[in-house]
PDB file of C-alpha atoms in Angstrom:
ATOM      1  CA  UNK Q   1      30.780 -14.746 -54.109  1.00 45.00           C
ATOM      2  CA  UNK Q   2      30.579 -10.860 -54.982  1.00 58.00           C
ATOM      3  CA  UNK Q   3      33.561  -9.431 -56.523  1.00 74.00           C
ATOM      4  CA  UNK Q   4      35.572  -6.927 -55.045  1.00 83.00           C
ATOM      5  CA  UNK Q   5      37.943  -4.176 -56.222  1.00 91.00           C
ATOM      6  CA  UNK Q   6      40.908  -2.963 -55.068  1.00 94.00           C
ATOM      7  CA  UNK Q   7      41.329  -0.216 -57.431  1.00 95.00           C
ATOM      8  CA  UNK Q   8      38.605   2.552 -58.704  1.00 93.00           C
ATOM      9  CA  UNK Q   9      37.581   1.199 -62.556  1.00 91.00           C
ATOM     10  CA  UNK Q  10      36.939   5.140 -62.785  1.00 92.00           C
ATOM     11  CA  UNK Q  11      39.967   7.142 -61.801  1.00 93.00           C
ATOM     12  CA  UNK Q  12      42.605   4.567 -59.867  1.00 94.00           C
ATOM     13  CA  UNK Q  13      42.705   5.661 -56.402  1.00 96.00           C
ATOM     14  CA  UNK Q  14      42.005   2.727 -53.744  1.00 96.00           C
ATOM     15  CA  UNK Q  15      38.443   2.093 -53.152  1.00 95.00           C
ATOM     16  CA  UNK Q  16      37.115   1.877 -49.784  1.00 95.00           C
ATOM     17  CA  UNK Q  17      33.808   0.971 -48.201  1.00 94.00           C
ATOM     18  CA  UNK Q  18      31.141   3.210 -46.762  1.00 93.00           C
ATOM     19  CA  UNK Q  19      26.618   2.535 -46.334  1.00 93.00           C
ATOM     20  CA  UNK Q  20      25.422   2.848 -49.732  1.00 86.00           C
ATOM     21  CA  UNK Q  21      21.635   2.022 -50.101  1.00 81.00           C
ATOM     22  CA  UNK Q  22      21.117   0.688 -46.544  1.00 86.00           C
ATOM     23  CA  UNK Q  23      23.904  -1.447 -47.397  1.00 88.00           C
ATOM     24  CA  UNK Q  24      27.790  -1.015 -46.926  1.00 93.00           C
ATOM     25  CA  UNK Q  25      29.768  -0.893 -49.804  1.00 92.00           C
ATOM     26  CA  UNK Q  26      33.077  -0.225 -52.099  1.00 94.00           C
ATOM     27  CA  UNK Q  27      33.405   3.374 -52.782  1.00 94.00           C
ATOM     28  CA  UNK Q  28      35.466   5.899 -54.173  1.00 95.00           C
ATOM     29  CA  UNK Q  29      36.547   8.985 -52.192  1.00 95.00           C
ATOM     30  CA  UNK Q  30      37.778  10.074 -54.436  1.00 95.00           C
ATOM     31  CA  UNK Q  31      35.392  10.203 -57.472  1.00 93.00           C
ATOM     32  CA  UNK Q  32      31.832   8.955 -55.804  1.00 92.00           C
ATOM     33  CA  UNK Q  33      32.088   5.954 -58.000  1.00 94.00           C
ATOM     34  CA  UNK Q  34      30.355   3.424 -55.724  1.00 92.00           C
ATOM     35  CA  UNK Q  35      30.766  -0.532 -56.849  1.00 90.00           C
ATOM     36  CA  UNK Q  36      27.331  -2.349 -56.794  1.00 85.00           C
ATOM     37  CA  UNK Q  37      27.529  -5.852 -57.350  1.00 81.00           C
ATOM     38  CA  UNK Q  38      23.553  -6.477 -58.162  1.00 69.00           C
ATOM     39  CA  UNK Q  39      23.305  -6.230 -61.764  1.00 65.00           C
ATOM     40  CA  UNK Q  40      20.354  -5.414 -63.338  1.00 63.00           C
ATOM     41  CA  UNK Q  41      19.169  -5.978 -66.793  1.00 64.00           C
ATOM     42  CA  UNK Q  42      19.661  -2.825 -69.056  1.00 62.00           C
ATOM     43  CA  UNK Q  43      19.570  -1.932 -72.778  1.00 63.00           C
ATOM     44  CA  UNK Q  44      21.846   0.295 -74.520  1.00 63.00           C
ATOM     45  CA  UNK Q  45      22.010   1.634 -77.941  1.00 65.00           C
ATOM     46  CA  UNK Q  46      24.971   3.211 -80.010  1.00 65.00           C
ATOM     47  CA  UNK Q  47      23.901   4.177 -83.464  1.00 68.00           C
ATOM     48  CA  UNK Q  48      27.068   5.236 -85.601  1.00 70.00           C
ATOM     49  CA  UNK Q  49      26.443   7.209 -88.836  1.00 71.00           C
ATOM     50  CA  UNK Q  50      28.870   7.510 -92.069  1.00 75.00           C
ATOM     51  CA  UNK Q  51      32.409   9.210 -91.174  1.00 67.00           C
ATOM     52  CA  UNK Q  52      32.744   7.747 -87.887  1.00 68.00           C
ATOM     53  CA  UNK Q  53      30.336  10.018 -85.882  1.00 61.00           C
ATOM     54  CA  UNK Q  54      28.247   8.404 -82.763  1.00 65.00           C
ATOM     55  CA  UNK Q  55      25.272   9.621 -81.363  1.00 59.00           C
ATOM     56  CA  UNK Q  56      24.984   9.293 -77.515  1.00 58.00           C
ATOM     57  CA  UNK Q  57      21.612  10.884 -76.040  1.00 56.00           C
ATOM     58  CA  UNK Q  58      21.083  11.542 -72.626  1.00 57.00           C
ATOM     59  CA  UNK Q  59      23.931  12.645 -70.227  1.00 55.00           C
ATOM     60  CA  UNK Q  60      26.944  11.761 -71.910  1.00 55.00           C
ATOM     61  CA  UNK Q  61      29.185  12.299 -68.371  1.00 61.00           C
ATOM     62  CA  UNK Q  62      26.815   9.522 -66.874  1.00 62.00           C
ATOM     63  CA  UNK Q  63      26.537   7.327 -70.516  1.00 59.00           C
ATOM     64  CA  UNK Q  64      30.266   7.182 -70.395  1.00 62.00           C
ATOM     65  CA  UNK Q  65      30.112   6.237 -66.963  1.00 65.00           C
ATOM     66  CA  UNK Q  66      27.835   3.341 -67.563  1.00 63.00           C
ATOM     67  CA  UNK Q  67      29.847   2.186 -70.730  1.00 61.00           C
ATOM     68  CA  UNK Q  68      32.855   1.468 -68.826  1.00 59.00           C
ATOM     69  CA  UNK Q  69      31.324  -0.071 -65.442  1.00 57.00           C
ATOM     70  CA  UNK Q  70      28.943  -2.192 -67.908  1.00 53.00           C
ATOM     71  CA  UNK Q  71      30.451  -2.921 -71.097  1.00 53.00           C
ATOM     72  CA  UNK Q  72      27.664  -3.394 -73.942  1.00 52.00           C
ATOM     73  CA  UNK Q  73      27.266  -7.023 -75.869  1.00 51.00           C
ATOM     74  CA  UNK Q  74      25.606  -8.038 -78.821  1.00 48.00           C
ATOM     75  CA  UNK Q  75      22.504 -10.491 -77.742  1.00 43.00           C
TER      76      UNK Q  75
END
C-alpha cells in the first residue's frame, strides 16, 4: 500500500493532491514539493575532507532536497 503524508517533509504546511506525471498525486502548495511513491534506484556520494568540510557538486538547493526526501545508506 503507498504511503501517504499528511504533512510537507519540506516546509510543514498540509499536503494536498493535484495530476503529477499523468498521475494524481500529494503535493505541496505551498513549496512544489510533490510526494512520489515509485522509488528508483540512485547513488549518492558525500566526500568529507579534514576540518569538517563537505563537498556537494551539482545544485546544492536540489542535493539538499534529495538528501532529506531520500536519506543515503551505506550498501
Amino acid at each position: 500500500m503507498p504511503k501517504t503524508l499528511t504533512y510537507c517533509p519540506i516546509c510543514g504546511h498540509t499536503l494536498g493532491s493535484r495530476a503529477e506525471g499523468g498521475r494524481v498525486r500529494q503535493a505541496c502548495d505551498n513549496c512544489g514539493y510533490v510526494h512520489y511513491v515509485n522509488p528508483v534506484p540512485a547513488v549518492g556520494i558525500v566526500i568529507e575532507m579534514d576540518g569538517g568540510l563537505v563537498l556537494i557538486h551539482g545544485n546544492t538547493e536540489e542535493i539538499v532536497r534529495a538528501a532529506v526526501r531520500h536519506p543515503l545508506t551505506m550498501i
